[in-house]
Short mmCIF file of C-alpha atoms and ligand atoms in Angstrom, two decimals:
data_model
loop_
_atom_site.label_atom_id
_atom_site.label_comp_id
_atom_site.label_asym_id
_atom_site.label_seq_id
_atom_site.Cartn_x
_atom_site.Cartn_y
_atom_site.Cartn_z
CA MET A 1 47.97 100.38 -26.55
CA SER A 2 44.45 99.44 -25.75
CA GLY A 3 42.13 97.48 -28.02
CA ILE A 4 38.64 96.67 -26.76
CA ALA A 5 36.27 94.41 -28.70
CA ILE A 6 32.49 94.44 -28.36
CA ILE A 7 31.20 91.11 -29.63
CA GLY A 8 27.65 89.75 -29.87
CA ALA A 9 27.43 86.47 -27.95
CA GLN A 10 24.04 85.35 -29.35
CA TRP A 11 22.20 85.90 -32.66
CA GLY A 12 22.75 89.66 -32.85
CA ASP A 13 20.70 92.55 -31.46
CA GLU A 14 22.31 92.20 -28.04
CA GLY A 15 22.60 95.97 -27.53
CA LYS A 16 26.10 96.47 -28.90
CA GLY A 17 25.23 99.95 -30.25
CA LYS A 18 24.38 101.34 -26.83
CA LEU A 19 27.51 99.82 -25.31
CA SER A 20 29.77 101.05 -28.09
CA HIS A 21 28.37 104.55 -27.75
CA LEU A 22 28.88 104.46 -23.97
CA LEU A 23 32.44 103.14 -24.12
CA SER A 24 33.39 105.48 -26.96
CA GLU A 25 33.42 108.30 -24.43
CA ARG A 26 36.96 107.17 -23.62
CA ALA A 27 37.95 105.94 -27.10
CA ASP A 28 39.84 107.68 -29.88
CA LEU A 29 38.77 105.35 -32.68
CA VAL A 30 35.74 103.09 -33.11
CA VAL A 31 36.03 100.44 -35.81
CA ARG A 32 33.33 98.39 -37.59
CA PHE A 33 35.04 95.31 -39.02
CA ASN A 34 32.30 93.10 -40.46
CA GLY A 35 28.94 93.17 -42.19
CA GLY A 36 27.33 96.27 -43.59
CA PRO A 37 23.87 97.84 -43.55
CA ASN A 38 22.35 94.56 -42.32
CA ALA A 39 23.23 95.94 -38.86
CA GLY A 40 21.00 98.43 -37.10
CA HIS A 41 22.89 99.74 -34.10
CA THR A 42 20.57 101.81 -31.96
CA VAL A 43 21.80 104.79 -29.95
CA VAL A 44 19.57 106.84 -27.66
CA ASP A 45 21.06 110.13 -26.47
CA SER A 46 20.19 113.79 -26.00
CA PHE A 47 19.57 114.18 -29.77
CA GLY A 48 17.03 111.34 -29.78
CA GLU A 49 17.10 107.80 -31.15
CA ILE A 50 19.08 106.79 -34.21
CA HIS A 51 19.70 103.48 -35.98
CA LEU A 52 23.16 103.32 -37.51
CA HIS A 53 23.77 100.88 -40.34
CA HIS A 54 27.41 101.47 -41.31
CA LEU A 55 28.91 104.06 -39.02
CA PRO A 56 30.12 102.78 -35.68
CA ALA A 57 28.13 104.23 -32.79
CA GLY A 58 31.19 106.01 -31.36
CA ALA A 59 31.50 108.09 -34.53
CA LEU A 60 28.58 110.14 -33.17
CA ARG A 61 30.92 111.59 -30.56
CA GLU A 62 33.02 114.58 -31.44
CA GLY A 63 36.70 113.73 -31.35
CA CYS A 64 36.14 110.03 -31.99
CA LEU A 65 37.05 108.77 -35.46
CA GLY A 66 34.78 106.10 -36.97
CA ILE A 67 36.49 103.50 -39.13
CA LEU A 68 34.67 101.39 -41.72
CA ALA A 69 37.29 98.70 -42.13
CA HIS A 70 37.91 96.46 -45.13
CA GLY A 71 35.98 93.51 -43.66
CA MET A 72 32.77 95.44 -44.24
CA VAL A 73 30.67 95.65 -47.37
CA ILE A 74 29.36 99.19 -47.76
CA ASP A 75 26.36 100.51 -49.64
CA PRO A 76 27.20 104.10 -50.67
CA TRP A 77 23.53 104.94 -51.24
CA VAL A 78 22.54 103.79 -47.73
CA LEU A 79 25.59 105.47 -46.17
CA ARG A 80 24.56 108.78 -47.71
CA GLU A 81 21.05 108.41 -46.25
CA GLU A 82 22.57 107.59 -42.88
CA LEU A 83 24.61 110.78 -42.96
CA GLN A 84 21.52 112.77 -43.99
CA GLU A 85 19.60 111.36 -41.01
CA ILE A 86 22.43 112.39 -38.68
CA GLU A 87 22.29 115.89 -40.13
CA ARG A 88 18.48 115.97 -39.92
CA GLN A 89 18.68 115.20 -36.19
CA GLY A 90 21.02 118.18 -35.77
CA ARG A 91 23.94 116.03 -34.68
CA PRO A 92 27.54 117.03 -35.40
CA ILE A 93 28.76 115.54 -38.70
CA PRO A 94 30.79 112.44 -37.83
CA GLN A 95 34.43 112.03 -38.68
CA PHE A 96 34.93 108.77 -40.48
CA LEU A 97 37.28 106.84 -42.74
CA ILE A 98 36.18 104.19 -45.25
CA SER A 99 38.77 101.53 -45.99
CA GLU A 100 40.07 101.74 -49.54
CA ARG A 101 39.92 97.92 -49.53
CA ALA A 102 36.27 97.63 -48.45
CA HIS A 103 33.87 96.37 -51.12
CA VAL A 104 30.91 98.28 -52.52
CA ILE A 105 27.35 96.90 -52.33
CA LEU A 106 25.63 97.68 -55.62
CA PRO A 107 21.89 97.93 -56.29
CA TYR A 108 22.10 94.73 -58.29
CA HIS A 109 23.41 92.82 -55.24
CA LYS A 110 20.08 93.49 -53.58
CA GLU A 111 18.14 92.44 -56.66
CA MET A 112 20.23 89.26 -56.88
CA GLU A 113 19.48 88.43 -53.28
CA LEU A 114 15.75 88.92 -53.73
CA GLY A 115 15.67 87.03 -57.01
CA SER A 116 17.63 84.01 -55.82
CA GLY A 117 15.20 82.83 -53.15
CA ILE A 118 17.99 83.01 -50.56
CA ALA A 119 16.44 86.11 -49.00
CA LYS A 120 13.26 84.21 -48.18
CA ALA A 121 14.87 80.90 -47.26
CA ILE A 122 17.32 82.41 -44.77
CA GLY A 123 15.27 85.45 -43.86
CA THR A 124 18.07 87.86 -44.71
CA THR A 125 17.88 91.60 -44.24
CA ARG A 126 17.75 91.99 -48.06
CA ARG A 127 20.60 94.47 -48.06
CA GLY A 128 22.70 92.64 -50.66
CA ILE A 129 25.23 91.46 -48.09
CA GLY A 130 25.68 87.86 -49.31
CA PRO A 131 25.98 88.71 -53.05
CA ALA A 132 28.48 91.52 -52.30
CA TYR A 133 30.71 89.17 -50.30
CA ALA A 134 30.25 86.53 -53.01
CA ASP A 135 31.43 88.93 -55.75
CA ARG A 136 34.40 89.81 -53.58
CA ALA A 137 35.33 86.12 -53.35
CA LEU A 138 34.75 85.69 -57.08
CA ARG A 139 37.12 88.63 -57.66
CA LEU A 140 34.45 90.60 -59.45
CA GLY A 141 33.89 93.18 -56.73
CA ILE A 142 34.56 96.91 -56.71
CA ARG A 143 36.57 98.32 -53.80
CA PHE A 144 36.45 101.91 -52.65
CA ALA A 145 40.03 102.42 -53.89
CA ASP A 146 38.85 101.39 -57.36
CA LEU A 147 36.44 104.34 -57.55
CA ALA A 148 39.47 106.54 -58.36
CA ASP A 149 39.85 104.73 -61.68
CA GLN A 150 36.80 105.01 -63.92
CA ASP A 151 38.07 102.34 -66.33
CA ILE A 152 38.35 99.75 -63.56
CA VAL A 153 34.82 100.51 -62.37
CA ARG A 154 33.32 100.23 -65.87
CA ASP A 155 35.27 97.07 -66.59
CA ARG A 156 34.28 95.41 -63.30
CA LEU A 157 30.59 96.32 -63.80
CA ALA A 158 30.67 94.80 -67.28
CA HIS A 159 32.17 91.59 -65.91
CA MET A 160 29.59 91.40 -63.13
CA GLU A 161 26.78 92.00 -65.58
CA ALA A 162 28.01 89.20 -67.81
CA ALA A 163 28.67 86.79 -64.94
CA HIS A 164 25.29 87.22 -63.27
CA ARG A 165 22.99 87.94 -66.21
CA ASN A 166 19.57 86.53 -65.45
CA PRO A 167 16.62 86.63 -67.87
CA VAL A 168 14.08 87.17 -65.08
CA ARG A 169 15.90 90.11 -63.56
CA PRO A 170 15.84 93.54 -65.19
CA PRO A 171 19.33 94.14 -66.60
CA MET A 172 21.46 96.53 -64.58
CA ASP A 173 22.34 99.79 -66.27
CA PRO A 174 26.12 99.76 -65.76
CA GLU A 175 26.66 103.32 -66.93
CA ARG A 176 24.06 104.75 -64.57
CA VAL A 177 25.53 102.81 -61.64
CA ALA A 178 29.04 103.92 -62.63
CA GLN A 179 27.98 107.60 -62.75
CA GLU A 180 26.39 107.37 -59.29
CA LEU A 181 29.56 105.77 -57.91
CA PHE A 182 31.70 108.52 -59.44
CA GLU A 183 29.42 111.14 -57.86
CA PHE A 184 29.84 109.44 -54.48
CA TYR A 185 33.59 109.37 -54.94
CA ALA A 186 33.72 113.06 -55.84
CA VAL A 187 32.03 113.93 -52.53
CA PHE A 188 33.70 111.38 -50.24
CA LYS A 189 37.18 110.80 -51.66
CA GLU A 190 38.83 112.48 -48.66
CA GLN A 191 37.11 109.93 -46.41
CA ILE A 192 38.51 106.91 -48.26
CA GLY A 193 41.93 105.68 -47.16
CA ASP A 194 44.21 103.24 -45.39
CA SER A 195 42.15 102.10 -42.41
CA GLN A 196 44.57 99.31 -41.45
CA GLY A 197 47.47 101.75 -41.17
CA THR A 198 45.33 104.25 -39.24
CA VAL A 199 44.27 101.64 -36.65
CA VAL A 200 47.77 100.20 -36.18
CA GLN A 201 49.27 103.69 -35.77
CA ALA A 202 46.63 104.58 -33.20
CA LEU A 203 47.37 101.40 -31.21
CA ASP A 204 51.12 102.06 -31.45
CA ALA A 205 50.57 105.57 -30.13
CA GLY A 206 48.74 104.18 -27.09
CA ARG A 207 45.29 105.34 -28.14
CA THR A 208 42.12 103.49 -27.19
CA VAL A 209 40.53 101.65 -30.09
CA LEU A 210 37.07 100.12 -29.82
CA PHE A 211 36.13 97.33 -32.23
CA GLU A 212 32.37 97.26 -32.70
CA GLY A 213 31.14 93.85 -33.86
CA ALA A 214 27.97 93.54 -35.90
CA GLN A 215 25.53 90.61 -35.66
CA GLY A 216 26.42 87.85 -33.18
CA THR A 217 28.56 84.74 -32.77
CA LEU A 218 25.80 82.34 -33.86
CA LEU A 219 25.39 84.26 -37.13
CA ASP A 220 29.10 83.91 -37.99
CA ILE A 221 29.66 82.31 -41.40
CA ASP A 222 31.91 79.63 -39.86
CA PHE A 223 30.89 79.36 -36.21
CA GLY A 224 27.17 80.06 -36.63
CA THR A 225 24.18 77.88 -37.48
CA TYR A 226 25.19 77.48 -41.12
CA PRO A 227 23.53 78.08 -43.58
CA TYR A 228 21.28 80.30 -41.43
CA VAL A 229 24.05 82.82 -40.90
CA THR A 230 25.33 86.07 -42.33
CA SER A 231 28.22 86.18 -44.80
CA SER A 232 30.97 87.61 -42.60
CA HIS A 233 33.01 86.92 -39.47
CA THR A 234 31.04 88.23 -36.53
CA THR A 235 33.31 86.90 -33.76
CA VAL A 236 36.55 88.32 -32.34
CA HIS A 237 38.31 86.56 -35.23
CA GLY A 238 36.67 89.10 -37.52
CA ILE A 239 39.09 91.72 -36.18
CA PRO A 240 42.35 90.37 -37.66
CA TRP A 241 40.39 89.34 -40.77
CA GLY A 242 38.46 92.56 -41.27
CA VAL A 243 40.85 95.21 -39.93
CA GLY A 244 44.29 93.66 -40.29
CA VAL A 245 45.42 93.87 -36.68
CA PRO A 246 46.55 90.79 -34.73
CA THR A 247 44.13 89.47 -32.10
CA ALA A 248 46.87 89.91 -29.50
CA ARG A 249 46.34 93.66 -29.74
CA VAL A 250 42.79 93.27 -28.48
CA GLU A 251 43.20 93.29 -24.71
CA ARG A 252 39.59 93.20 -23.63
CA VAL A 253 36.92 91.13 -25.35
CA ILE A 254 33.50 92.09 -24.09
CA GLY A 255 30.83 89.49 -24.83
CA VAL A 256 27.43 91.18 -25.06
CA LEU A 257 24.35 89.13 -24.29
CA LYS A 258 20.74 89.88 -23.60
CA ALA A 259 19.28 88.56 -20.33
CA TYR A 260 17.18 86.31 -22.62
CA THR A 261 17.62 85.25 -26.26
CA THR A 262 16.30 86.59 -29.56
CA ARG A 263 16.78 85.73 -33.19
CA VAL A 264 15.50 87.41 -36.33
CA GLY A 265 15.14 85.55 -39.61
CA GLU A 266 15.01 81.81 -40.17
CA GLY A 267 17.14 79.07 -38.61
CA PRO A 268 17.28 76.92 -35.49
CA PHE A 269 16.73 78.46 -32.05
CA PRO A 270 16.49 75.75 -29.38
CA SER A 271 15.18 77.91 -26.51
CA GLU A 272 12.62 79.77 -28.64
CA ASP A 273 9.21 80.24 -27.02
CA VAL A 274 6.44 80.52 -29.57
CA GLY A 275 3.79 80.99 -26.88
CA ARG A 276 2.94 83.69 -24.36
CA LEU A 277 6.41 84.13 -22.91
CA GLY A 278 7.89 84.79 -26.35
CA GLU A 279 5.17 87.35 -27.03
CA LEU A 280 5.68 89.00 -23.65
CA LEU A 281 9.44 89.33 -24.17
CA ARG A 282 8.88 90.75 -27.66
CA GLU A 283 6.43 93.38 -26.45
CA ARG A 284 8.28 94.33 -23.26
CA GLY A 285 11.67 94.32 -24.94
CA GLY A 286 10.51 96.10 -28.12
CA GLU A 287 11.93 93.18 -30.06
CA TYR A 288 11.45 94.36 -33.62
CA GLY A 289 14.34 94.59 -36.08
CA ALA A 290 16.07 97.99 -36.25
CA THR A 291 16.88 97.44 -39.94
CA THR A 292 13.82 95.61 -41.24
CA GLY A 293 11.15 96.10 -38.55
CA ARG A 294 10.57 92.33 -38.45
CA PRO A 295 9.34 90.86 -35.14
CA ARG A 296 12.18 89.01 -33.42
CA ARG A 297 11.75 85.46 -32.15
CA CYS A 298 12.27 85.31 -28.38
CA GLY A 299 13.07 82.75 -25.67
CA TRP A 300 14.99 82.06 -22.47
CA LEU A 301 18.74 82.40 -22.04
CA ASP A 302 20.68 79.56 -23.68
CA LEU A 303 23.84 78.62 -21.79
CA VAL A 304 24.81 75.89 -24.26
CA ALA A 305 25.07 78.53 -26.99
CA LEU A 306 26.77 81.00 -24.63
CA ARG A 307 29.41 78.50 -23.44
CA TYR A 308 30.18 77.91 -27.11
CA ALA A 309 30.40 81.67 -27.77
CA GLN A 310 32.77 81.96 -24.81
CA ARG A 311 34.93 79.14 -26.18
CA VAL A 312 35.10 80.74 -29.63
CA ASN A 313 35.74 84.33 -28.54
CA GLY A 314 37.60 84.01 -25.25
CA PHE A 315 35.59 86.81 -23.67
CA THR A 316 37.43 88.56 -20.86
CA GLU A 317 34.21 90.04 -19.49
CA LEU A 318 30.48 90.18 -20.15
CA ALA A 319 27.81 92.83 -20.57
CA VAL A 320 24.27 91.63 -19.83
CA THR A 321 21.67 93.88 -21.44
CA LYS A 322 17.92 94.37 -21.03
CA LEU A 323 17.71 92.82 -17.57
CA ASP A 324 14.72 95.09 -16.92
CA VAL A 325 12.65 93.17 -19.49
CA LEU A 326 12.53 90.16 -17.12
CA SER A 327 11.06 92.16 -14.19
CA GLY A 328 7.71 90.86 -12.99
CA LEU A 329 8.19 87.26 -14.12
CA PRO A 330 7.60 84.81 -11.25
CA GLU A 331 10.45 82.59 -12.39
CA ILE A 332 13.24 82.66 -14.93
CA LEU A 333 14.28 79.63 -16.93
CA VAL A 334 17.80 79.03 -18.20
CA CYS A 335 18.68 76.39 -20.77
CA THR A 336 21.68 74.47 -19.40
CA ALA A 337 21.83 71.54 -21.84
CA TYR A 338 20.02 70.11 -24.88
CA ARG A 339 18.15 66.87 -25.33
CA ILE A 340 18.89 65.61 -28.86
CA GLY A 341 17.13 62.33 -29.58
CA SER A 342 17.60 60.41 -26.34
CA GLU A 343 20.95 62.03 -25.50
CA ARG A 344 21.71 64.88 -23.13
CA ARG A 345 24.20 67.21 -24.82
CA GLU A 346 26.25 70.00 -23.27
CA GLU A 347 28.03 71.18 -26.45
CA PHE A 348 26.57 73.28 -29.25
CA PRO A 349 26.32 70.98 -32.32
CA ALA A 350 27.57 71.83 -35.81
CA LEU A 351 25.00 69.63 -37.55
CA LEU A 352 21.93 71.65 -38.49
CA SER A 353 19.47 68.77 -37.94
CA GLU A 354 20.80 68.37 -34.40
CA VAL A 355 20.47 72.06 -33.48
CA SER A 356 17.04 72.12 -35.13
CA THR A 357 15.74 69.18 -33.06
CA ALA A 358 17.51 70.09 -29.82
CA ARG A 359 15.07 70.45 -26.93
CA PRO A 360 16.18 72.70 -24.08
CA ILE A 361 16.77 71.30 -20.59
CA TYR A 362 15.93 74.10 -18.18
CA GLU A 363 16.95 75.13 -14.73
CA ARG A 364 14.47 77.37 -12.85
CA LEU A 365 15.51 80.46 -10.96
CA PRO A 366 13.33 82.82 -8.91
CA GLY A 367 12.21 86.03 -10.61
CA TRP A 368 11.66 89.48 -9.10
CA ARG A 369 8.63 91.79 -9.03
CA GLU A 370 10.21 95.22 -8.84
CA GLU A 371 10.87 97.53 -11.78
CA ILE A 372 14.63 98.01 -12.01
CA ARG A 373 15.11 100.76 -14.62
CA GLY A 374 15.94 103.23 -11.87
CA ALA A 375 18.75 101.09 -10.42
CA ARG A 376 22.21 102.62 -10.86
CA THR A 377 24.24 100.32 -8.62
CA GLU A 378 24.22 96.60 -8.08
CA GLU A 379 22.96 97.11 -4.52
CA GLU A 380 19.82 98.78 -5.90
CA LEU A 381 18.83 95.61 -7.74
CA PRO A 382 16.54 93.06 -6.05
CA GLU A 383 18.42 90.07 -4.62
CA GLU A 384 16.93 87.70 -7.27
CA ALA A 385 18.23 89.91 -10.10
CA ARG A 386 21.69 89.98 -8.53
CA ALA A 387 21.54 86.21 -8.12
CA TYR A 388 20.68 85.87 -11.82
CA ILE A 389 23.76 87.90 -12.80
CA ARG A 390 25.95 85.83 -10.47
CA TYR A 391 24.46 82.66 -11.95
CA ILE A 392 25.50 83.76 -15.48
CA GLU A 393 28.99 84.65 -14.25
CA ASP A 394 29.43 81.26 -12.56
CA ALA A 395 28.06 79.35 -15.53
CA LEU A 396 30.46 81.03 -17.97
CA GLY A 397 33.35 81.60 -15.60
CA ILE A 398 33.79 85.28 -16.54
CA PRO A 399 32.82 88.46 -14.70
CA VAL A 400 29.78 90.45 -15.72
CA ARG A 401 31.07 94.02 -15.70
CA ILE A 402 28.12 95.86 -17.21
CA VAL A 403 24.37 95.40 -16.71
CA GLY A 404 21.82 97.23 -18.85
CA VAL A 405 18.48 98.09 -17.21
CA GLY A 406 17.02 100.26 -19.99
CA PRO A 407 17.83 101.81 -23.38
CA LYS A 408 19.16 105.15 -22.11
CA PRO A 409 22.89 105.52 -21.48
CA GLU A 410 22.34 106.27 -17.79
CA GLU A 411 20.29 103.07 -17.42
CA THR A 412 23.49 101.09 -17.01
CA ILE A 413 25.22 99.55 -14.01
CA PHE A 414 29.01 99.22 -14.03
CA ARG A 415 30.24 96.58 -11.59
P1 IMP B 1 22.08 88.94 -44.07
O1 IMP B 1 23.17 89.34 -43.14
O2 IMP B 1 21.19 90.08 -44.47
O3 IMP B 1 22.56 88.13 -45.21
O4 IMP B 1 21.10 87.95 -43.23
C1 IMP B 1 21.51 86.67 -42.78
C2 IMP B 1 20.93 86.35 -41.43
O5 IMP B 1 21.51 87.18 -40.44
C3 IMP B 1 19.40 86.58 -41.33
O6 IMP B 1 18.86 85.62 -40.44
C4 IMP B 1 19.33 87.95 -40.70
O7 IMP B 1 18.11 88.15 -40.01
C5 IMP B 1 20.50 87.91 -39.75
N1 IMP B 1 21.05 89.23 -39.45
C6 IMP B 1 21.83 90.00 -40.25
N2 IMP B 1 22.15 91.15 -39.64
C7 IMP B 1 21.60 91.09 -38.42
C8 IMP B 1 21.61 91.98 -37.29
O8 IMP B 1 22.24 93.05 -37.29
N3 IMP B 1 20.92 91.55 -36.20
C9 IMP B 1 20.27 90.38 -36.16
N4 IMP B 1 20.23 89.52 -37.18
C10 IMP B 1 20.89 89.88 -38.29
#
């Protein structure tokens, strides 16, 4: 058996899509276990560039089965568009399985999110993620298995309508929504099934299973900068929760981090640079949201946050992405501790007012001038870039196995 997890170590957008697509070359199954269309996993290959919102990146490979596990919330309307885009690009139609226990995102979940003020306050992706998970917890949700029973769907929609009726929101038309769900079911019923059983059987048979995390550790509902987080479990702990396999079956836990830090949406970000550096990183790194197009906030690498991510996830190795974006900078700063009030702090705080007022304490490292997108081995990197990678390894006590030097699959160094 071989289970490999790809987990975001920062606030998401670390380049997990590219990595998942690369590693899926040797995988039989690729599993998304959390979130939904709030993710925008970018893959660049011979067909062009595509942003996937539900399907795991590996599902783009023939022979690799994509699993949308029960920890996800899935918008059937967006999923259909995603499949149409894949077809439009002339790609092979992916093989995928939707968990019968995954919950459906309904149009009214998006309206609820917009109407509640939460979307603006947190800076959500406005995809209805929070309300869909909330309805699941309230036991009002509709699961994909339920689509086989029209009475259950109608009954559940009526309950939701009554529970969330709001005079300022246009009322949902339950019958129209029900009909669209039944149409979806008629087309996709063969792709709805027991994802937990499928994954466990694959592991038992010695197949390679890749678990593709969405968002990052600091957006986790429990471990993140609450309430500025998403509504699911984005860490390695999301795998037992969202797939139903024990963590012990995940042998490798790859922590993915950018060579700097970004965050999209509201919430604290101690090493954020709102000046020229932030702008430079955004422009050079193309730091605009793949789902919403929003400019991402940018800053230096934050080791306080990364040590915390390491503690939470127990990474066995690291992948550092977008190292090329730092080329040409005379020096590189790394946040090694926070100043909160008059105290120096090494640990990532839980209290929002502490993270919000934390000032970074930086160490300065030499930069490098050369462009590095052409480097294919570690030896081809300038000494300062190699030293930066070694510095990250030493600081976190785990090997960096993969270094990204550009968006294309070949722009990757395996160490
Ligand atoms: P939601 O997941 O749409 O509810 O948004 C909650 C927070 O998570 C917001 O700050 C979003 O910007 C952020 N977020 C959600 N998905 C992603 C992602 O895939 N990458 C980066 N940030 C995300």
